[in-house]
GROMACS .gro file of C-alpha atoms in nm:
model
  335
    1UNK     CA    1   0.000   0.015   0.014
    2UNK     CA    2   0.125   0.314  -0.111
    3UNK     CA    3   0.204   0.575   0.221
    4UNK     CA    4   0.034   0.890   0.247
    5UNK     CA    5   0.260   1.172   0.129
    6UNK     CA    6   0.357   1.317   0.450
    7UNK     CA    7   0.489   0.944   0.575
    8UNK     CA    8   0.755   1.006   0.337
    9UNK     CA    9   0.884   1.337   0.442
   10UNK     CA   10   1.200   1.246   0.661
   11UNK     CA   11   1.412   0.984   0.714
   12UNK     CA   12   1.659   1.096   0.448
   13UNK     CA   13   1.974   0.944   0.389
   14UNK     CA   14   2.325   1.061   0.425
   15UNK     CA   15   2.528   1.041   0.162
   16UNK     CA   16   2.899   1.077   0.192
   17UNK     CA   17   3.066   1.392  -0.031
   18UNK     CA   18   3.373   1.237  -0.135
   19UNK     CA   19   3.539   1.579  -0.304
   20UNK     CA   20   3.481   1.755   0.011
   21UNK     CA   21   3.585   1.501   0.264
   22UNK     CA   22   3.914   1.401   0.079
   23UNK     CA   23   3.989   1.764   0.031
   24UNK     CA   24   3.973   1.807   0.415
   25UNK     CA   25   4.032   1.460   0.556
   26UNK     CA   26   3.714   1.472   0.734
   27UNK     CA   27   3.431   1.245   0.669
   28UNK     CA   28   3.181   1.528   0.530
   29UNK     CA   29   2.803   1.397   0.472
   30UNK     CA   30   2.517   1.590   0.322
   31UNK     CA   31   2.164   1.528   0.454
   32UNK     CA   32   1.981   1.443   0.146
   33UNK     CA   33   1.683   1.667   0.189
   34UNK     CA   34   1.598   1.684  -0.180
   35UNK     CA   35   1.482   1.366  -0.155
   36UNK     CA   36   1.124   1.473   0.057
   37UNK     CA   37   0.832   1.443  -0.153
   38UNK     CA   38   0.829   1.844  -0.202
   39UNK     CA   39   1.199   1.852  -0.316
   40UNK     CA   40   1.314   2.034   0.011
   41UNK     CA   41   1.419   2.059   0.374
   42UNK     CA   42   1.144   2.316   0.414
   43UNK     CA   43   0.889   1.971   0.389
   44UNK     CA   44   0.919   1.943   0.736
   45UNK     CA   45   0.908   2.272   0.885
   46UNK     CA   46   0.548   2.258   0.649
   47UNK     CA   47   0.462   1.926   0.854
   48UNK     CA   48   0.566   2.048   1.185
   49UNK     CA   49   0.405   2.379   1.181
   50UNK     CA   50   0.062   2.215   1.040
   51UNK     CA   51   0.065   1.905   1.297
   52UNK     CA   52   0.158   2.197   1.554
   53UNK     CA   53  -0.157   2.413   1.423
   54UNK     CA   54  -0.392   2.067   1.441
   55UNK     CA   55  -0.228   2.007   1.790
   56UNK     CA   56  -0.356   2.345   1.931
   57UNK     CA   57  -0.662   2.345   1.767
   58UNK     CA   58  -0.620   2.660   1.565
   59UNK     CA   59  -0.645   2.507   1.218
   60UNK     CA   60  -0.981   2.320   1.183
   61UNK     CA   61  -1.103   2.102   0.865
   62UNK     CA   62  -1.121   2.279   0.571
   63UNK     CA   63  -0.919   2.561   0.655
   64UNK     CA   64  -0.681   2.753   0.506
   65UNK     CA   65  -0.268   2.778   0.532
   66UNK     CA   66  -0.138   3.110   0.507
   67UNK     CA   67   0.246   3.192   0.487
   68UNK     CA   68   0.471   3.438   0.359
   69UNK     CA   69   0.794   3.243   0.190
   70UNK     CA   70   1.067   3.248  -0.062
   71UNK     CA   71   0.907   2.927  -0.194
   72UNK     CA   72   1.003   2.580  -0.053
   73UNK     CA   73   0.828   2.648   0.259
   74UNK     CA   74   0.530   2.744   0.059
   75UNK     CA   75   0.553   2.413  -0.186
   76UNK     CA   76   0.588   2.198   0.170
   77UNK     CA   77   0.254   2.329   0.243
   78UNK     CA   78   0.094   2.350  -0.107
   79UNK     CA   79   0.162   1.972  -0.040
   80UNK     CA   80   0.096   1.872   0.311
   81UNK     CA   81  -0.230   2.105   0.335
   82UNK     CA   82  -0.341   1.911  -0.019
   83UNK     CA   83  -0.275   1.554   0.150
   84UNK     CA   84  -0.439   1.638   0.503
   85UNK     CA   85  -0.724   1.818   0.345
   86UNK     CA   86  -0.641   2.225   0.396
   87UNK     CA   87  -0.550   2.492   0.132
   88UNK     CA   88  -0.250   2.691   0.080
   89UNK     CA   89  -0.204   3.061   0.047
   90UNK     CA   90   0.147   3.183  -0.047
   91UNK     CA   91   0.266   3.543   0.000
   92UNK     CA   92   0.618   3.603  -0.187
   93UNK     CA   93   0.816   3.807  -0.266
   94UNK     CA   94   0.895   3.905  -0.665
   95UNK     CA   95   1.216   3.819  -0.802
   96UNK     CA   96   1.229   3.466  -0.662
   97UNK     CA   97   1.297   3.210  -0.942
   98UNK     CA   98   1.087   3.132  -1.200
   99UNK     CA   99   1.127   2.727  -1.080
  100UNK     CA  100   1.023   2.821  -0.782
  101UNK     CA  101   0.705   2.972  -0.906
  102UNK     CA  102   0.635   2.716  -1.097
  103UNK     CA  103   0.665   2.428  -0.819
  104UNK     CA  104   0.458   2.662  -0.575
  105UNK     CA  105   0.147   2.659  -0.874
  106UNK     CA  106   0.250   2.303  -0.915
  107UNK     CA  107   0.173   2.204  -0.603
  108UNK     CA  108  -0.166   2.350  -0.559
  109UNK     CA  109  -0.093   2.692  -0.390
  110UNK     CA  110  -0.231   2.974  -0.414
  111UNK     CA  111   0.008   3.306  -0.478
  112UNK     CA  112   0.006   3.642  -0.385
  113UNK     CA  113   0.320   3.840  -0.486
  114UNK     CA  114   0.422   4.167  -0.378
  115UNK     CA  115   0.727   4.405  -0.409
  116UNK     CA  116   1.002   4.330  -0.176
  117UNK     CA  117   1.066   4.570   0.136
  118UNK     CA  118   1.253   4.547   0.396
  119UNK     CA  119   1.150   4.385   0.728
  120UNK     CA  120   1.102   4.695   0.900
  121UNK     CA  121   0.826   4.798   0.660
  122UNK     CA  122   0.470   4.682   0.669
  123UNK     CA  123   0.477   4.590   0.269
  124UNK     CA  124   0.700   4.311   0.383
  125UNK     CA  125   0.548   3.988   0.269
  126UNK     CA  126   0.581   3.833   0.601
  127UNK     CA  127   0.378   4.132   0.780
  128UNK     CA  128   0.125   4.110   0.466
  129UNK     CA  129   0.102   3.725   0.510
  130UNK     CA  130  -0.024   3.788   0.867
  131UNK     CA  131  -0.248   4.053   0.786
  132UNK     CA  132  -0.408   3.824   0.512
  133UNK     CA  133  -0.459   3.523   0.737
  134UNK     CA  134  -0.633   3.790   1.005
  135UNK     CA  135  -0.870   3.884   0.762
  136UNK     CA  136  -0.991   3.541   0.583
  137UNK     CA  137  -1.230   3.287   0.794
  138UNK     CA  138  -1.064   2.966   0.913
  139UNK     CA  139  -0.729   3.058   0.820
  140UNK     CA  140  -0.420   3.078   1.019
  141UNK     CA  141  -0.098   3.215   1.012
  142UNK     CA  142   0.201   2.972   0.996
  143UNK     CA  143   0.469   3.192   1.108
  144UNK     CA  144   0.777   2.989   1.014
  145UNK     CA  145   1.021   3.255   1.086
  146UNK     CA  146   0.898   3.282   1.495
  147UNK     CA  147   0.649   2.964   1.537
  148UNK     CA  148   0.847   2.733   1.816
  149UNK     CA  149   0.701   2.442   1.625
  150UNK     CA  150   0.968   2.514   1.345
  151UNK     CA  151   1.274   2.409   1.565
  152UNK     CA  152   1.095   2.188   1.782
  153UNK     CA  153   1.012   1.972   1.450
  154UNK     CA  154   1.376   2.003   1.300
  155UNK     CA  155   1.488   1.870   1.684
  156UNK     CA  156   1.288   1.562   1.682
  157UNK     CA  157   1.345   1.480   1.319
  158UNK     CA  158   1.610   1.607   1.147
  159UNK     CA  159   1.856   1.637   1.488
  160UNK     CA  160   1.739   1.252   1.595
  161UNK     CA  161   1.805   1.103   1.221
  162UNK     CA  162   2.140   1.232   1.236
  163UNK     CA  163   2.228   1.099   1.558
  164UNK     CA  164   2.118   0.807   1.467
  165UNK     CA  165   2.294   0.765   1.113
  166UNK     CA  166   2.581   0.880   1.267
  167UNK     CA  167   2.626   0.620   1.578
  168UNK     CA  168   2.624   0.939   1.758
  169UNK     CA  169   3.000   0.959   1.657
  170UNK     CA  170   2.911   1.323   1.501
  171UNK     CA  171   3.185   1.607   1.598
  172UNK     CA  172   3.027   1.875   1.362
  173UNK     CA  173   2.721   2.049   1.218
  174UNK     CA  174   2.684   2.315   1.008
  175UNK     CA  175   2.419   2.498   0.747
  176UNK     CA  176   2.326   2.851   0.655
  177UNK     CA  177   1.978   3.008   0.842
  178UNK     CA  178   1.679   3.096   0.610
  179UNK     CA  179   1.454   3.091   0.953
  180UNK     CA  180   1.666   2.925   1.127
  181UNK     CA  181   1.434   2.672   1.197
  182UNK     CA  182   1.727   2.391   1.118
  183UNK     CA  183   2.011   2.550   1.229
  184UNK     CA  184   1.857   2.588   1.601
  185UNK     CA  185   1.669   2.252   1.606
  186UNK     CA  186   1.961   2.015   1.501
  187UNK     CA  187   2.191   2.215   1.708
  188UNK     CA  188   1.926   2.156   1.994
  189UNK     CA  189   1.932   1.761   1.917
  190UNK     CA  190   2.307   1.712   1.876
  191UNK     CA  191   2.379   1.895   2.191
  192UNK     CA  192   2.116   1.725   2.403
  193UNK     CA  193   2.315   1.368   2.346
  194UNK     CA  194   2.661   1.516   2.272
  195UNK     CA  195   2.789   1.824   2.435
  196UNK     CA  196   3.105   1.891   2.303
  197UNK     CA  197   2.935   1.885   1.919
  198UNK     CA  198   3.073   2.177   1.741
  199UNK     CA  199   2.763   2.403   1.544
  200UNK     CA  200   2.865   2.614   1.283
  201UNK     CA  201   2.668   2.902   1.098
  202UNK     CA  202   2.764   2.907   0.696
  203UNK     CA  203   2.650   3.233   0.618
  204UNK     CA  204   2.630   3.379   0.230
  205UNK     CA  205   2.753   3.755   0.163
  206UNK     CA  206   2.424   3.978   0.233
  207UNK     CA  207   2.315   3.792   0.547
  208UNK     CA  208   2.378   3.932   0.903
  209UNK     CA  209   2.403   3.618   1.085
  210UNK     CA  210   2.797   3.635   1.050
  211UNK     CA  211   2.865   3.968   1.184
  212UNK     CA  212   2.605   3.867   1.472
  213UNK     CA  213   2.806   3.578   1.600
  214UNK     CA  214   3.158   3.744   1.549
  215UNK     CA  215   3.065   4.110   1.628
  216UNK     CA  216   2.760   4.104   1.834
  217UNK     CA  217   2.593   4.323   1.553
  218UNK     CA  218   2.373   4.267   1.247
  219UNK     CA  219   2.524   4.388   0.952
  220UNK     CA  220   2.470   4.296   0.597
  221UNK     CA  221   2.779   4.304   0.328
  222UNK     CA  222   2.769   4.261  -0.019
  223UNK     CA  223   2.525   4.016  -0.183
  224UNK     CA  224   2.428   3.670  -0.341
  225UNK     CA  225   2.244   3.488  -0.567
  226UNK     CA  226   2.125   3.246  -0.352
  227UNK     CA  227   1.761   3.221  -0.234
  228UNK     CA  228   1.604   3.174   0.106
  229UNK     CA  229   1.874   3.196   0.327
  230UNK     CA  230   2.072   3.506   0.437
  231UNK     CA  231   1.834   3.613   0.742
  232UNK     CA  232   1.898   3.958   0.839
  233UNK     CA  233   1.749   3.983   1.196
  234UNK     CA  234   1.696   3.748   1.498
  235UNK     CA  235   1.407   3.519   1.413
  236UNK     CA  236   1.230   3.369   1.722
  237UNK     CA  237   1.394   3.006   1.617
  238UNK     CA  238   1.725   3.180   1.654
  239UNK     CA  239   1.705   3.344   2.028
  240UNK     CA  240   1.967   3.194   2.223
  241UNK     CA  241   2.119   2.974   1.989
  242UNK     CA  242   2.486   2.992   2.036
  243UNK     CA  243   2.727   2.893   1.745
  244UNK     CA  244   3.075   2.800   1.767
  245UNK     CA  245   3.259   2.880   1.428
  246UNK     CA  246   3.055   3.101   1.189
  247UNK     CA  247   3.215   3.182   0.817
  248UNK     CA  248   3.053   3.442   0.556
  249UNK     CA  249   3.021   3.248   0.220
  250UNK     CA  250   3.093   3.413  -0.094
  251UNK     CA  251   2.876   3.317  -0.450
  252UNK     CA  252   3.275   3.248  -0.583
  253UNK     CA  253   3.335   3.009  -0.303
  254UNK     CA  254   3.044   2.781  -0.325
  255UNK     CA  255   2.971   2.797  -0.724
  256UNK     CA  256   3.277   2.579  -0.808
  257UNK     CA  257   3.213   2.312  -0.606
  258UNK     CA  258   2.796   2.287  -0.714
  259UNK     CA  259   2.942   2.225  -1.096
  260UNK     CA  260   3.228   1.939  -0.925
  261UNK     CA  261   2.963   1.780  -0.791
  262UNK     CA  262   2.768   1.765  -1.116
  263UNK     CA  263   3.057   1.651  -1.288
  264UNK     CA  264   3.210   1.413  -1.046
  265UNK     CA  265   2.952   1.285  -0.768
  266UNK     CA  266   2.655   1.328  -0.939
  267UNK     CA  267   2.431   1.584  -0.741
  268UNK     CA  268   2.255   1.844  -0.877
  269UNK     CA  269   2.205   2.052  -0.560
  270UNK     CA  270   2.072   2.448  -0.527
  271UNK     CA  271   2.289   2.720  -0.386
  272UNK     CA  272   2.214   2.712  -0.016
  273UNK     CA  273   2.385   2.327  -0.042
  274UNK     CA  274   2.665   2.502  -0.217
  275UNK     CA  275   2.659   2.770   0.075
  276UNK     CA  276   2.651   2.463   0.359
  277UNK     CA  277   2.918   2.204   0.174
  278UNK     CA  278   3.156   2.497   0.193
  279UNK     CA  279   3.075   2.604   0.541
  280UNK     CA  280   3.149   2.227   0.586
  281UNK     CA  281   3.483   2.229   0.471
  282UNK     CA  282   3.575   2.545   0.647
  283UNK     CA  283   3.444   2.404   0.978
  284UNK     CA  284   3.656   2.042   0.884
  285UNK     CA  285   3.957   2.271   0.856
  286UNK     CA  286   3.916   2.464   1.152
  287UNK     CA  287   3.868   2.104   1.363
  288UNK     CA  288   4.135   1.935   1.194
  289UNK     CA  289   4.123   1.594   1.006
  290UNK     CA  290   3.921   1.243   1.134
  291UNK     CA  291   3.640   1.460   1.252
  292UNK     CA  292   3.270   1.329   1.120
  293UNK     CA  293   3.073   1.664   0.980
  294UNK     CA  294   2.753   1.677   0.870
  295UNK     CA  295   2.548   1.920   0.696
  296UNK     CA  296   2.195   1.993   0.472
  297UNK     CA  297   2.128   1.958   0.117
  298UNK     CA  298   1.858   2.158   0.141
  299UNK     CA  299   1.746   2.123  -0.245
  300UNK     CA  300   1.801   1.979  -0.594
  301UNK     CA  301   1.929   2.251  -0.892
  302UNK     CA  302   1.673   2.218  -1.119
  303UNK     CA  303   1.464   2.538  -0.932
  304UNK     CA  304   1.766   2.772  -1.007
  305UNK     CA  305   1.871   2.632  -1.353
  306UNK     CA  306   1.797   2.987  -1.483
  307UNK     CA  307   2.113   3.147  -1.198
  308UNK     CA  308   2.334   2.886  -1.088
  309UNK     CA  309   2.363   2.735  -1.459
  310UNK     CA  310   2.286   3.030  -1.661
  311UNK     CA  311   2.632   3.122  -1.783
  312UNK     CA  312   2.498   3.497  -1.933
  313UNK     CA  313   2.349   3.534  -1.565
  314UNK     CA  314   2.698   3.437  -1.408
  315UNK     CA  315   2.923   3.622  -1.630
  316UNK     CA  316   2.709   3.949  -1.610
  317UNK     CA  317   2.771   3.911  -1.244
  318UNK     CA  318   3.163   3.825  -1.262
  319UNK     CA  319   3.121   3.438  -1.154
  320UNK     CA  320   3.233   3.143  -1.258
  321UNK     CA  321   3.042   2.948  -1.481
  322UNK     CA  322   2.930   2.538  -1.546
  323UNK     CA  323   3.266   2.401  -1.766
  324UNK     CA  324   3.016   2.225  -1.944
  325UNK     CA  325   2.900   2.577  -2.121
  326UNK     CA  326   3.164   2.705  -2.214
  327UNK     CA  327   3.177   2.718  -2.605
  328UNK     CA  328   3.494   2.479  -2.620
  329UNK     CA  329   3.374   2.190  -2.386
  330UNK     CA  330   3.251   1.960  -2.617
  331UNK     CA  331   3.606   1.968  -2.769
  332UNK     CA  332   3.715   1.812  -2.453
  333UNK     CA  333   3.487   1.510  -2.477
  334UNK     CA  334   3.614   1.192  -2.618
  335UNK     CA  335   3.468   0.981  -2.891
   0.00000   0.00000   0.00000
């Protein structure tokens, strides 16, 4: 009998990242979150938020789940909502990848797009989603950035799975932060079982958390082509979190890693996974050889093809391009 879609969320495998491991002398594993039904780690967030709303009685039969999201959480919410008899209304900022918008539509979500605005503005997509939820009958606001159910679900599932899959022999965990739920929840679970585990943050250029954890102030520098990570405030998920290592990852640092993974390990991943792997390699260098380090492979590269694998887009920004898109690439293929 086919399992309901929600039963397929989680229990993703760990994949040994050969090049990253060989380069650092550590065992670096990526948790294959792109294998979740909706294609990303945010399926877990979606299920956790919905189950919590059911448990506290705020989400009633036939209800509408409203959320402000750049894409992947919305996809997860739409799929889980459909499986459990709800509807999903997603508010997203314009300018996200076409692949994510198309995936939202394909998942059955109703979409409202708004102009990008700073979080301090009432027009920010998160605040807009809150107001819309309050105006609709039988609707709940998922509130992924500040709802404690996000962090709690990652602690109970993702963190627990990492401990089981490594036999408790994990020396470090690192990932980027969008809401911070994955990072904080996994950190909580790992530290409860192994207090000396090292927790790291990989922050893309343009994010403000690197400066927060290294200098005590929220300061954004530069910019990145990544989507959904690089938060500019201390969300509810991140309150009270301490990290042992923080790194700023530039686009020029992670793009070659993504291209190499495709050509040598058969993994096509999104930008956040590239940031995470680059961060894992930096953490491995700091911890020294022989350590076991885990990170998240959040989603696949297919939703970002127009950016990550578009040579014109990349060249216009002075960034590396996929080697196989170079004009003379075909000349290097053997018969």
